[in-house]
Short mmCIF file of C-alpha atoms in Angstrom, two decimals:
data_model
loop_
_atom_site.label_atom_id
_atom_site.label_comp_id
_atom_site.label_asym_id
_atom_site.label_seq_id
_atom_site.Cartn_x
_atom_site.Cartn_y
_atom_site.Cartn_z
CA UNK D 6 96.80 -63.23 154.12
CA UNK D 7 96.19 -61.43 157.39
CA UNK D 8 92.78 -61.38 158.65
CA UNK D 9 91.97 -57.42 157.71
CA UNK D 10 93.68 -58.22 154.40
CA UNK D 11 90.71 -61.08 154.02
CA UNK D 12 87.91 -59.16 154.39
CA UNK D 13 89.03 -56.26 152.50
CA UNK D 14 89.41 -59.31 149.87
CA UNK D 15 85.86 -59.79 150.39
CA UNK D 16 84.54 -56.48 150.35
CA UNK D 17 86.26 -56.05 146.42
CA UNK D 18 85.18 -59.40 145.01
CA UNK D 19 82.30 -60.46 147.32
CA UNK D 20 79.72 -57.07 146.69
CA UNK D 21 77.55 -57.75 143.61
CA UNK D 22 77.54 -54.47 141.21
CA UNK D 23 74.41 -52.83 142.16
CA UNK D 24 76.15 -53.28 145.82
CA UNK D 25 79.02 -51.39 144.53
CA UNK D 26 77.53 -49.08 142.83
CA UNK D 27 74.90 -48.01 145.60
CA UNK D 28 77.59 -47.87 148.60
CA UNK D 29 80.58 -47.48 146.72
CA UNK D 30 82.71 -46.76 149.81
CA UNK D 31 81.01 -48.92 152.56
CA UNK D 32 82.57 -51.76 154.63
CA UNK D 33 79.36 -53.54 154.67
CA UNK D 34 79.44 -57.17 153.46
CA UNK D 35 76.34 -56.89 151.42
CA UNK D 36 76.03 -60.05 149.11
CA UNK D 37 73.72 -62.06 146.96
CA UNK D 38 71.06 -64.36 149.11
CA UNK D 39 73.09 -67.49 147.03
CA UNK D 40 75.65 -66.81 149.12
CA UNK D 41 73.72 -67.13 152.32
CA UNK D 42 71.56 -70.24 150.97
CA UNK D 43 74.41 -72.31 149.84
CA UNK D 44 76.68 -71.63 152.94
CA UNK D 45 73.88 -73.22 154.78
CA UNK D 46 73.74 -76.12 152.81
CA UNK D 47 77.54 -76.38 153.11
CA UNK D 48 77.36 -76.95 157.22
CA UNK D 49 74.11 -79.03 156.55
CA UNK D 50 71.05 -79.51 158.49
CA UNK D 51 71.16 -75.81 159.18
CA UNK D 52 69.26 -72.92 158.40
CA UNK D 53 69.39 -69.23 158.96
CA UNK D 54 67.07 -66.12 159.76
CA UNK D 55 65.33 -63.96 157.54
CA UNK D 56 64.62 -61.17 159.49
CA UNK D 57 61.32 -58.84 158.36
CA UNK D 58 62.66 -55.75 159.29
CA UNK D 59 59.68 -54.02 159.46
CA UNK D 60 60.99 -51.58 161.97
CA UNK D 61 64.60 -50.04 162.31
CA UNK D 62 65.56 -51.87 165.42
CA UNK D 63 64.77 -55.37 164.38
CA UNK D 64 67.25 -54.72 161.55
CA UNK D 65 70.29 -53.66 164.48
CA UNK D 66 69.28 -56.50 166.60
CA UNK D 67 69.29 -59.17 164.12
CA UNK D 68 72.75 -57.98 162.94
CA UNK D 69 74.27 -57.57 165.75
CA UNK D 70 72.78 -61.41 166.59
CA UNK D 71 74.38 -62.91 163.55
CA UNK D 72 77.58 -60.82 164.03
CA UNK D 73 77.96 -62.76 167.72
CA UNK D 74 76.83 -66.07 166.05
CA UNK D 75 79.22 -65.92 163.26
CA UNK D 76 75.50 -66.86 161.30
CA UNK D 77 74.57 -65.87 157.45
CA UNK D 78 71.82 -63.69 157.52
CA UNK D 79 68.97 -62.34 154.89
CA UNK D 80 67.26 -58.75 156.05
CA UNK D 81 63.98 -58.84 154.07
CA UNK D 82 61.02 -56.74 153.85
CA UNK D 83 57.70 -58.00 151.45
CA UNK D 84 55.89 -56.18 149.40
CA UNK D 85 52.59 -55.88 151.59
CA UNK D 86 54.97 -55.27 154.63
CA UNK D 87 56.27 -52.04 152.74
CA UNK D 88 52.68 -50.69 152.78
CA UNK D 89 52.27 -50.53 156.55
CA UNK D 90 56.05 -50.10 157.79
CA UNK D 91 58.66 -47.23 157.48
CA UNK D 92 60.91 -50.00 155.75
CA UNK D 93 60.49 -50.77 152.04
CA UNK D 94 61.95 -52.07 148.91
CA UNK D 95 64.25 -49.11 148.41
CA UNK D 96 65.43 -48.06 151.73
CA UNK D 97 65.89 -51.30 153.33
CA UNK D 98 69.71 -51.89 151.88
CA UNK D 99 70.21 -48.15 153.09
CA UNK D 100 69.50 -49.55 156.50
CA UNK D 101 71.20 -52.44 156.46
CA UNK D 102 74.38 -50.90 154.88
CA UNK D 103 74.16 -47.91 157.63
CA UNK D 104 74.07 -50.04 160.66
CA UNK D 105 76.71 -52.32 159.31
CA UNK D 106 79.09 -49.76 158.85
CA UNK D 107 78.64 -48.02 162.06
CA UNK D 108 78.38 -51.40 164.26
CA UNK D 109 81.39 -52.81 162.35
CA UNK D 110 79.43 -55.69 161.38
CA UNK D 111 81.29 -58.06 158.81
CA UNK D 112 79.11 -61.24 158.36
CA UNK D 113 77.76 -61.43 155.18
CA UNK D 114 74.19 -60.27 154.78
CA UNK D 115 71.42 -60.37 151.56
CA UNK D 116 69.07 -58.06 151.06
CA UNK D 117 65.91 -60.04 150.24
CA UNK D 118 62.77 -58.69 149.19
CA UNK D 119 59.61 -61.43 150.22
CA UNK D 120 56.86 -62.01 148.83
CA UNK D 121 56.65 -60.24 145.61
CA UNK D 122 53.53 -60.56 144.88
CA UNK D 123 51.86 -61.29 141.16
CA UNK D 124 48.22 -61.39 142.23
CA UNK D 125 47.20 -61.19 138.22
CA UNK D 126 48.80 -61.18 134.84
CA UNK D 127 47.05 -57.42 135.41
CA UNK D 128 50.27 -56.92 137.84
CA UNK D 129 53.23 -58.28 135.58
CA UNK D 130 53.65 -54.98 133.09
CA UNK D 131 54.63 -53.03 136.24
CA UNK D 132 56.77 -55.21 137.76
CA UNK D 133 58.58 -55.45 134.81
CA UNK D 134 59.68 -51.98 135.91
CA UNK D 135 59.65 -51.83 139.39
CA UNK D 136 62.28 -55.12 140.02
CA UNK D 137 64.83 -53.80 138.09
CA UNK D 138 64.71 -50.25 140.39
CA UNK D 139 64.50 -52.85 143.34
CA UNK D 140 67.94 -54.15 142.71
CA UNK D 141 69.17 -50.82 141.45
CA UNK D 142 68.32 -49.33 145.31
CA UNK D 143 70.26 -52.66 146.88
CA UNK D 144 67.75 -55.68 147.05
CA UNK D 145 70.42 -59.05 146.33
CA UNK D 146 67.41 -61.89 146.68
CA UNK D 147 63.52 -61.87 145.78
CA UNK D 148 61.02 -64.22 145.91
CA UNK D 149 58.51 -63.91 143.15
CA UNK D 150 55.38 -64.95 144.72
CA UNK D 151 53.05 -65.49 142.13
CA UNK D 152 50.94 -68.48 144.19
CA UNK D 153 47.96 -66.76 144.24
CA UNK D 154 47.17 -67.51 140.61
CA UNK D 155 46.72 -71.13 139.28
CA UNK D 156 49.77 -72.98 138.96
CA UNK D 157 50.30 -72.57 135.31
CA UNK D 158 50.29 -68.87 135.42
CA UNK D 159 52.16 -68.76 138.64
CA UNK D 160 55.31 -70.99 135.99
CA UNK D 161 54.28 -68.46 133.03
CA UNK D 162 54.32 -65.49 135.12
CA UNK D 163 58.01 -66.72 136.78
CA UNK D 164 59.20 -67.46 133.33
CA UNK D 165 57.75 -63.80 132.23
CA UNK D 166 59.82 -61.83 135.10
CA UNK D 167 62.80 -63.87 135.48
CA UNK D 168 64.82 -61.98 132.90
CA UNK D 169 64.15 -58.94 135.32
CA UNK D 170 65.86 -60.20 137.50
CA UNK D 171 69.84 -60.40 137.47
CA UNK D 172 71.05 -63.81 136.84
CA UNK D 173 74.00 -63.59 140.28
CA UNK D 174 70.78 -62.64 142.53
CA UNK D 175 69.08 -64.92 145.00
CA UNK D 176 65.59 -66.34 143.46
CA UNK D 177 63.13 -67.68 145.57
CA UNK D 178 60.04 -69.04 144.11
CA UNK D 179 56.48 -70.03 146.04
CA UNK D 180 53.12 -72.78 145.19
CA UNK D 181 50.86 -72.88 147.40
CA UNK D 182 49.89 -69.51 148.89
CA UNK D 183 50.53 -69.78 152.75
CA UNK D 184 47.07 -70.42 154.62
CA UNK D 185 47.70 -71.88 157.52
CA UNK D 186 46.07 -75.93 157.37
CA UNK D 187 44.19 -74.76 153.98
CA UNK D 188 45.32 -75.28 150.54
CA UNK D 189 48.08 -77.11 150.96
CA UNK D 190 50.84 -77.72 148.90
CA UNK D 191 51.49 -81.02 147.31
CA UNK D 192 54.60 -82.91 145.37
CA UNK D 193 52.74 -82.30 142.00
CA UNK D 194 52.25 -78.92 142.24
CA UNK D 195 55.74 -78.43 143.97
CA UNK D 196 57.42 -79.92 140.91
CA UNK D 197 55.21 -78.87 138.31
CA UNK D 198 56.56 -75.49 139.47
CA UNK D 199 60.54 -76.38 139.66
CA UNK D 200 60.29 -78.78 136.54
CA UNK D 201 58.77 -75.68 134.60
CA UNK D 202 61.82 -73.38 135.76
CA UNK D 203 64.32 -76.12 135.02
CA UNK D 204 63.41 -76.39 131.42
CA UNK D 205 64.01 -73.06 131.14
CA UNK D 206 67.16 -72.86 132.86
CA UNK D 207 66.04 -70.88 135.10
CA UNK D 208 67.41 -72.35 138.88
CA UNK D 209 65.76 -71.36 141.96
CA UNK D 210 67.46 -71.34 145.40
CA UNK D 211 64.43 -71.86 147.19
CA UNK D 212 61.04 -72.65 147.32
CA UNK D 213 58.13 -71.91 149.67
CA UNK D 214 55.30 -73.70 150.27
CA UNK D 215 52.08 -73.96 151.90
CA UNK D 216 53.22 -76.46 154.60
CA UNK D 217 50.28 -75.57 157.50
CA UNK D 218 52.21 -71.85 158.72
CA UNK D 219 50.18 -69.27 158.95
CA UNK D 220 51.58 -65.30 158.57
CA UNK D 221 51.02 -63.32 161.91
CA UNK D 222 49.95 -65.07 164.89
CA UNK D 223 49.76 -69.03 165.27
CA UNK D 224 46.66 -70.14 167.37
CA UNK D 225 45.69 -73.09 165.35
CA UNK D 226 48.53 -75.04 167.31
CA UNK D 227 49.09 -77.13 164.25
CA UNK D 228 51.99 -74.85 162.60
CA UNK D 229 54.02 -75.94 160.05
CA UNK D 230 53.97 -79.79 158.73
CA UNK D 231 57.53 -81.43 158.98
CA UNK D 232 56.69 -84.41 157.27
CA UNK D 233 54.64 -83.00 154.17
CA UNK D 234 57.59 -80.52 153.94
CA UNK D 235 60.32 -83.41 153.85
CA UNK D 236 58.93 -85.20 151.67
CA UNK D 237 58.02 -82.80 148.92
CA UNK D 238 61.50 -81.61 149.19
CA UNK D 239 62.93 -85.10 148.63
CA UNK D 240 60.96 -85.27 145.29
CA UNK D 241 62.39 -82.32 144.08
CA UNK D 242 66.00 -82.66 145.48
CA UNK D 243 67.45 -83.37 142.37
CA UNK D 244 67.29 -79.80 140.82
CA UNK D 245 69.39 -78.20 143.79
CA UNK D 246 66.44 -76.28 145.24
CA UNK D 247 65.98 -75.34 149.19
CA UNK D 248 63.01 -74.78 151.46
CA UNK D 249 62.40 -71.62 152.29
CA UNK D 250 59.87 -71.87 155.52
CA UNK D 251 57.55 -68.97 156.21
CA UNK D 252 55.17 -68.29 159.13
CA UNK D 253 57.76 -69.24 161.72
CA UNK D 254 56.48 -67.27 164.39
CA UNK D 255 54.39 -69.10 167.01
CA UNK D 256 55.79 -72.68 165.58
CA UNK D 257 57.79 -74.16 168.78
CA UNK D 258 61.70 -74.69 168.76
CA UNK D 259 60.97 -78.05 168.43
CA UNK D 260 59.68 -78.40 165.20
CA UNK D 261 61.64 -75.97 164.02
CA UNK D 262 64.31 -77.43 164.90
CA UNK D 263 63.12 -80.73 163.25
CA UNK D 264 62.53 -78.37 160.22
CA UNK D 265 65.99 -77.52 160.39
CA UNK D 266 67.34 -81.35 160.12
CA UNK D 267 64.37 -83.11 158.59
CA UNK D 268 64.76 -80.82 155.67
CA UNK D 269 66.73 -78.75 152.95
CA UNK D 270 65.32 -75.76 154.64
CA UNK D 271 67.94 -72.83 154.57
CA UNK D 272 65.86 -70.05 155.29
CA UNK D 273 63.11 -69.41 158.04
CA UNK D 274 61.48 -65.75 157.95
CA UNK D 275 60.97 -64.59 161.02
CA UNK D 276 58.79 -61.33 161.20
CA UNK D 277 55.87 -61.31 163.84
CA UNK D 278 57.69 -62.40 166.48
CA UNK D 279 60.49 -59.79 166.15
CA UNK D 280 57.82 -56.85 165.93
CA UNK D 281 56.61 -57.98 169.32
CA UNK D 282 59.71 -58.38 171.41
CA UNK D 283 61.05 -54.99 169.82
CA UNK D 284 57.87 -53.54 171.14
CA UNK D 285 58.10 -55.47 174.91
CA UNK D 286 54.98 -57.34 174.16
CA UNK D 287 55.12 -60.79 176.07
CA UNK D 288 56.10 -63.14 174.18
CA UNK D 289 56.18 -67.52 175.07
CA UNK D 290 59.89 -69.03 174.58
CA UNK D 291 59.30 -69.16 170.67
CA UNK D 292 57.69 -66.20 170.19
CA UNK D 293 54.21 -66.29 169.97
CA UNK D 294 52.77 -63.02 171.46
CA UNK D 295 50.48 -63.92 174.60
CA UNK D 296 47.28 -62.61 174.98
CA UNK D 297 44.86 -61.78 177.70
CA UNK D 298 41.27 -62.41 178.82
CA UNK D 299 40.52 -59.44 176.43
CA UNK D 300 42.54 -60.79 173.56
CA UNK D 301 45.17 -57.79 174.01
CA UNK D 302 48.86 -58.05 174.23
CA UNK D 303 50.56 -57.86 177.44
CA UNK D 304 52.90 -55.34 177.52
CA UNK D 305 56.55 -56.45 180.10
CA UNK D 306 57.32 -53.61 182.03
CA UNK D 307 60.90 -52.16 181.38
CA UNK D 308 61.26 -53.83 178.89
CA UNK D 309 60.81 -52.68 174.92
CA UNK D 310 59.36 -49.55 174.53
CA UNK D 311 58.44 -47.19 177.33
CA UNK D 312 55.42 -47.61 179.21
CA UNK D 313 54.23 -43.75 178.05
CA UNK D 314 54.98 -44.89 174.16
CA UNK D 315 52.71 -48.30 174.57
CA UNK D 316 49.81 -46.47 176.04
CA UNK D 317 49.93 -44.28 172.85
CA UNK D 318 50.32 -47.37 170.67
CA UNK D 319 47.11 -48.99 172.38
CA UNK D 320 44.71 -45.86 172.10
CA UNK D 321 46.15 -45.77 168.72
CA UNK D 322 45.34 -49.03 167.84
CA UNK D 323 42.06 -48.72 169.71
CA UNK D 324 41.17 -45.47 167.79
CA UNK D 325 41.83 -47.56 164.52
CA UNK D 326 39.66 -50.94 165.80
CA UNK D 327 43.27 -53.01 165.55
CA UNK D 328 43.61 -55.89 167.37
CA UNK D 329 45.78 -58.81 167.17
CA UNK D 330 47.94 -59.42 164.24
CA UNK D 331 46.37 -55.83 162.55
CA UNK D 332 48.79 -54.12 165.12
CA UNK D 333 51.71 -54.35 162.36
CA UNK D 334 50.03 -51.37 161.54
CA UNK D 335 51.42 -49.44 164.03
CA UNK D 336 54.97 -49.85 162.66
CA UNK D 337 55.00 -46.64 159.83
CA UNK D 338 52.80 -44.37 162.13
CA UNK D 339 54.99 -44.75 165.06
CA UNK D 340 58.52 -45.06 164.01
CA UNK D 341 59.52 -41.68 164.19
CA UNK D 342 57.86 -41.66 167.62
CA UNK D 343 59.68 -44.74 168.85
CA UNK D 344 63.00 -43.34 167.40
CA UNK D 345 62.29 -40.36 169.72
CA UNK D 346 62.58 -42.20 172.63
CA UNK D 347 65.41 -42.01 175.04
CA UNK D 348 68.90 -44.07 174.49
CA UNK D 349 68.50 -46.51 176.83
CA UNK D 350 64.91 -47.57 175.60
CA UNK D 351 66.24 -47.87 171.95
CA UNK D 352 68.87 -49.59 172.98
CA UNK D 353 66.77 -52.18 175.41
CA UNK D 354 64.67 -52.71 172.43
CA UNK D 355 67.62 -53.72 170.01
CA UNK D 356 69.23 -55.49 172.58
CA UNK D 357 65.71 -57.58 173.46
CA UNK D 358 65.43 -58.41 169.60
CA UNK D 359 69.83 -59.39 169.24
CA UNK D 360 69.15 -61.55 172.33
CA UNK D 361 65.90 -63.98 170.59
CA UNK D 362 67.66 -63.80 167.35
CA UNK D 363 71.10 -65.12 168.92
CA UNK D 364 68.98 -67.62 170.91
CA UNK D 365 67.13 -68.55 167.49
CA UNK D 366 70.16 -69.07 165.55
CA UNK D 367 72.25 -70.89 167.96
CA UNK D 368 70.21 -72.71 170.04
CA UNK D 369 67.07 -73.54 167.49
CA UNK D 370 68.28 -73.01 163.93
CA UNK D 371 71.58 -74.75 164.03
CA UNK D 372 73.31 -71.27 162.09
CA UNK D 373 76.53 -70.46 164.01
CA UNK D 374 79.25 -70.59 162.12
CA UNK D 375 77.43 -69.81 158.79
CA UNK D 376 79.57 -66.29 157.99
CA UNK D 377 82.25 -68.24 157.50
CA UNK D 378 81.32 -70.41 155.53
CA UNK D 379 79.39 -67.81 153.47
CA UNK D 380 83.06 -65.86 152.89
CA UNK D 381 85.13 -69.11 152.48
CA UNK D 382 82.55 -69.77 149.69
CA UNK D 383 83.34 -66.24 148.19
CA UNK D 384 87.12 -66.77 148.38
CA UNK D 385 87.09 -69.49 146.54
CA UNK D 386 84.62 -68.57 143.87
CA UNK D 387 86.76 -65.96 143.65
CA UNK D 388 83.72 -63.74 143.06
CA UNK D 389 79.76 -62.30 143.76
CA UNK D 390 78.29 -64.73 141.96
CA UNK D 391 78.29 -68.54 143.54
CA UNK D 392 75.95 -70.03 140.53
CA UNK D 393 73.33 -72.10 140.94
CA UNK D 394 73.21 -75.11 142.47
CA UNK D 395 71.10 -76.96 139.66
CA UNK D 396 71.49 -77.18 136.25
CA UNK D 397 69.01 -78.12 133.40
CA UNK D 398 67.53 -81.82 133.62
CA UNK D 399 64.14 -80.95 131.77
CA UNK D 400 63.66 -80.64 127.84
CA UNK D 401 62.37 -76.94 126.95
CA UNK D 402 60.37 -78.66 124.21
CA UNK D 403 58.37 -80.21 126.89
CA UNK D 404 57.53 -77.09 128.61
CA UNK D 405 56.82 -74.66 125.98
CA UNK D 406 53.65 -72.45 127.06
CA UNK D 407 50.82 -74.63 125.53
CA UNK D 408 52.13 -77.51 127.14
CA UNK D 409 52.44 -75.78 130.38
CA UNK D 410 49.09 -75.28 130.65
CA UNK D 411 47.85 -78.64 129.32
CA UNK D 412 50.12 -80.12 132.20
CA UNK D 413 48.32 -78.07 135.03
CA UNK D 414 45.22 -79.36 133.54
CA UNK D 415 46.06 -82.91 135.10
CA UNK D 416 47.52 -81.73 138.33
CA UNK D 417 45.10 -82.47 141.45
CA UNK D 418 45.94 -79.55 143.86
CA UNK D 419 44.14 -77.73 146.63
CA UNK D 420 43.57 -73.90 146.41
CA UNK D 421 42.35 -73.63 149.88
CA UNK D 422 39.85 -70.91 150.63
CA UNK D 423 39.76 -67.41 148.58
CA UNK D 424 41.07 -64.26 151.10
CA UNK D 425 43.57 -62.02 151.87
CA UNK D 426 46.46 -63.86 153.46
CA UNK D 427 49.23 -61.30 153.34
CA UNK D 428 51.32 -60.43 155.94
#
């Protein structure tokens, strides 16, 4: 079978049906985030980019990265994210799907929507109706993020929405909301959580902890903890689950690249970091965003966007009292702005965000090669749906709701301090 012959192969058995359905026509290879997770864990010691593409040209830069890598990649945009950028739950795939088909980009890609946040039992009746239209607009992974609650309602409240969620999807599932060195998460609480799921037969491709990142900006130059994160993903090896690591940003290549082979991390998000070189803001080798005197960004001449567009974006900011990490905010007022800009600055700015992503995923994340992988896997499922990598090692009887709470009862765990964390 000819190489054209492959893909096309691909395209018919490798698109899950709301894929299909959405972009019946489309060359893009749009698949579930299972796909992307266990192709990582095939090469080993590897994991791969999810990009926040909270503006339009993160989301062509980070493709066109992966396509020169030959890497898996997710495209994700969280729930908070979609209230201050242009990019959202139900127009992200549309993006995705676009610049795939006009770029001729064939590695495959998952739609993954972050942080889904359950901040109360309060918020479950309506996401009982919104995830289902999620997937219906293109979204192939989510991560039900109900770690703000305690961590009996956080299982109940995963247990609640998983049947909302289509079995061949990517499921990522979070304890310990991410604060930075507060809070932390712990092996009890990581496999009270996983246990919980497993008893219901319910198999999650990743988890996310609190492991010391922080969302936004890292200044406490702690970052993420490699050794609390290996070991709490040793205890829970045993039900197939990966590490999903957020708060990447700011974190130095070399612990994330000890991240990358210390653990059974297959997904990093990446999402500050790509705002800011998009934008031209200076940026250290692992993208941090450095500051001056003033605590303002410094802005590289010729490089992201034009010099006439960033003086906007700091009155704007300054008009609004943003500073630091509150100048995601600038993403939904300014996009059609910044896609008003000339060719060659659009471009530059792609190009700036391909080039850190390639560098990431080559150099740091240990990725290349990934995509192929990813459609070998798909070949010889023969189909969209990989299954999980688990299967049931708990007794339902043992985790029936009552039980599930008298079991978080016992479990000595660290909420860390009350506050908005999002990102």
């Amino acid at each position: 079978m000819g190489k054209n012959a492959e893909y096309e192969k691909l395209i018919q058995i490798g698109r899950p049906p709301n894929i299909t359905q959405r972009f019946p026509h489309s060359q893009a290879l749009i698949v579930s985030g299972k796909v992307i997770d266990q192709a990582l864990v095939k090469k080993g010691r590897a994991m791969t980019i999810a990009a926040n593409g909270r503006n339009s040209f993160i989301i062509r830069g980070a493709l066109m990265a992966a396509q020169r890598a030959d890497a898996a990649l997710l495209i994700e945009i969280a729930r908070s994210e979609s209230n201050y950028c242009p990019t959202n739950f139900y127009n992200i795939a549309l993006h995705v799907d676009c610049i795939c088909n006009e770029l001729g980009i064939t590695i495959p890609v998952a739609i993954h929507a972050d942080h889904y946040g359950i901040k109360s039992e309060a918020d479950i009746p309506f996401a009982k109706m919104e995830i289902p239209s999620m997937f219906d607009a293109g979204i192939t992974s989510i991560a039900v993020d109900a770690s703000h609650m305690p961590d009996d309602k956080n299982l109940l409240a995963n247990l609640e929405l998983n049947p909302c969620i289509p079995i061949w999807a990517g499921l990522e599932t979070e304890v310990g909301e991410i604060k930075g060195d507060q809070g932390l998460s712990t092996v009890d609480d990581a496999s009270f959580l996983i246990k919980g799921l497993n008893a219901h037969g319910i198999f999650a491709d990743w988890i996310a902890l609190n492991n010391g990142s922080t969302h936004g900006l890292e200044a406490s130059g702690q970052g993420i903890q490699v050794e609390l994160t290996a070991r709490i993903h040793e205890a829970i090896a045993r039900y197939g689950v990966s590490g999903a690591q957020h708060g990447t940003s700011g974190n130095n290549s070399d612990k994330l690249r000890a991240i990358a082979a210390g653990t059974h991390t297959t997904k990093a998000n990446v999402a500050t970091a790509l705002q800011m070189v998009s934008w031209g803001v200076e940026v250290n080798d692992y993208g941090n965003a450095i500051l001056d005197g003033d605590g303002n960004f410094k802005k590289v001449a010729g490089q992201g966007v034009s010099e006439e567009m960033w003086q906007r974006m700091t009155r704007y900011a300054a008009e609004k009292g943003w500073k630091g990490g509150n100048y995601k905010n600038l993403n939904l007022p300014f996009e059609n702005l910044l896609l008003a800009q000339e060719r060659a600055v659009r471009e530059r700015m792609s190009k700036a965000v391909e080039e850190f992503v390639y560098n990431m995923l080559t150099k740091v994340f240990n990725a290349e090669g990934t995509a192929t992988l990813a459609k070998e896997l798909i070949l010889q499922a023969g189909s969209f749906d990989l299954g999980p990598k688990g299967k049931q090692l708990e007794n339902p009887m043992e985790w029936t709701k009552e039980l599930i709470v008298e079991r978080a009862k016992a479990l000595v765990v660290d909420a860390g301090p009350p506050g908005d964390f999002d990102d």
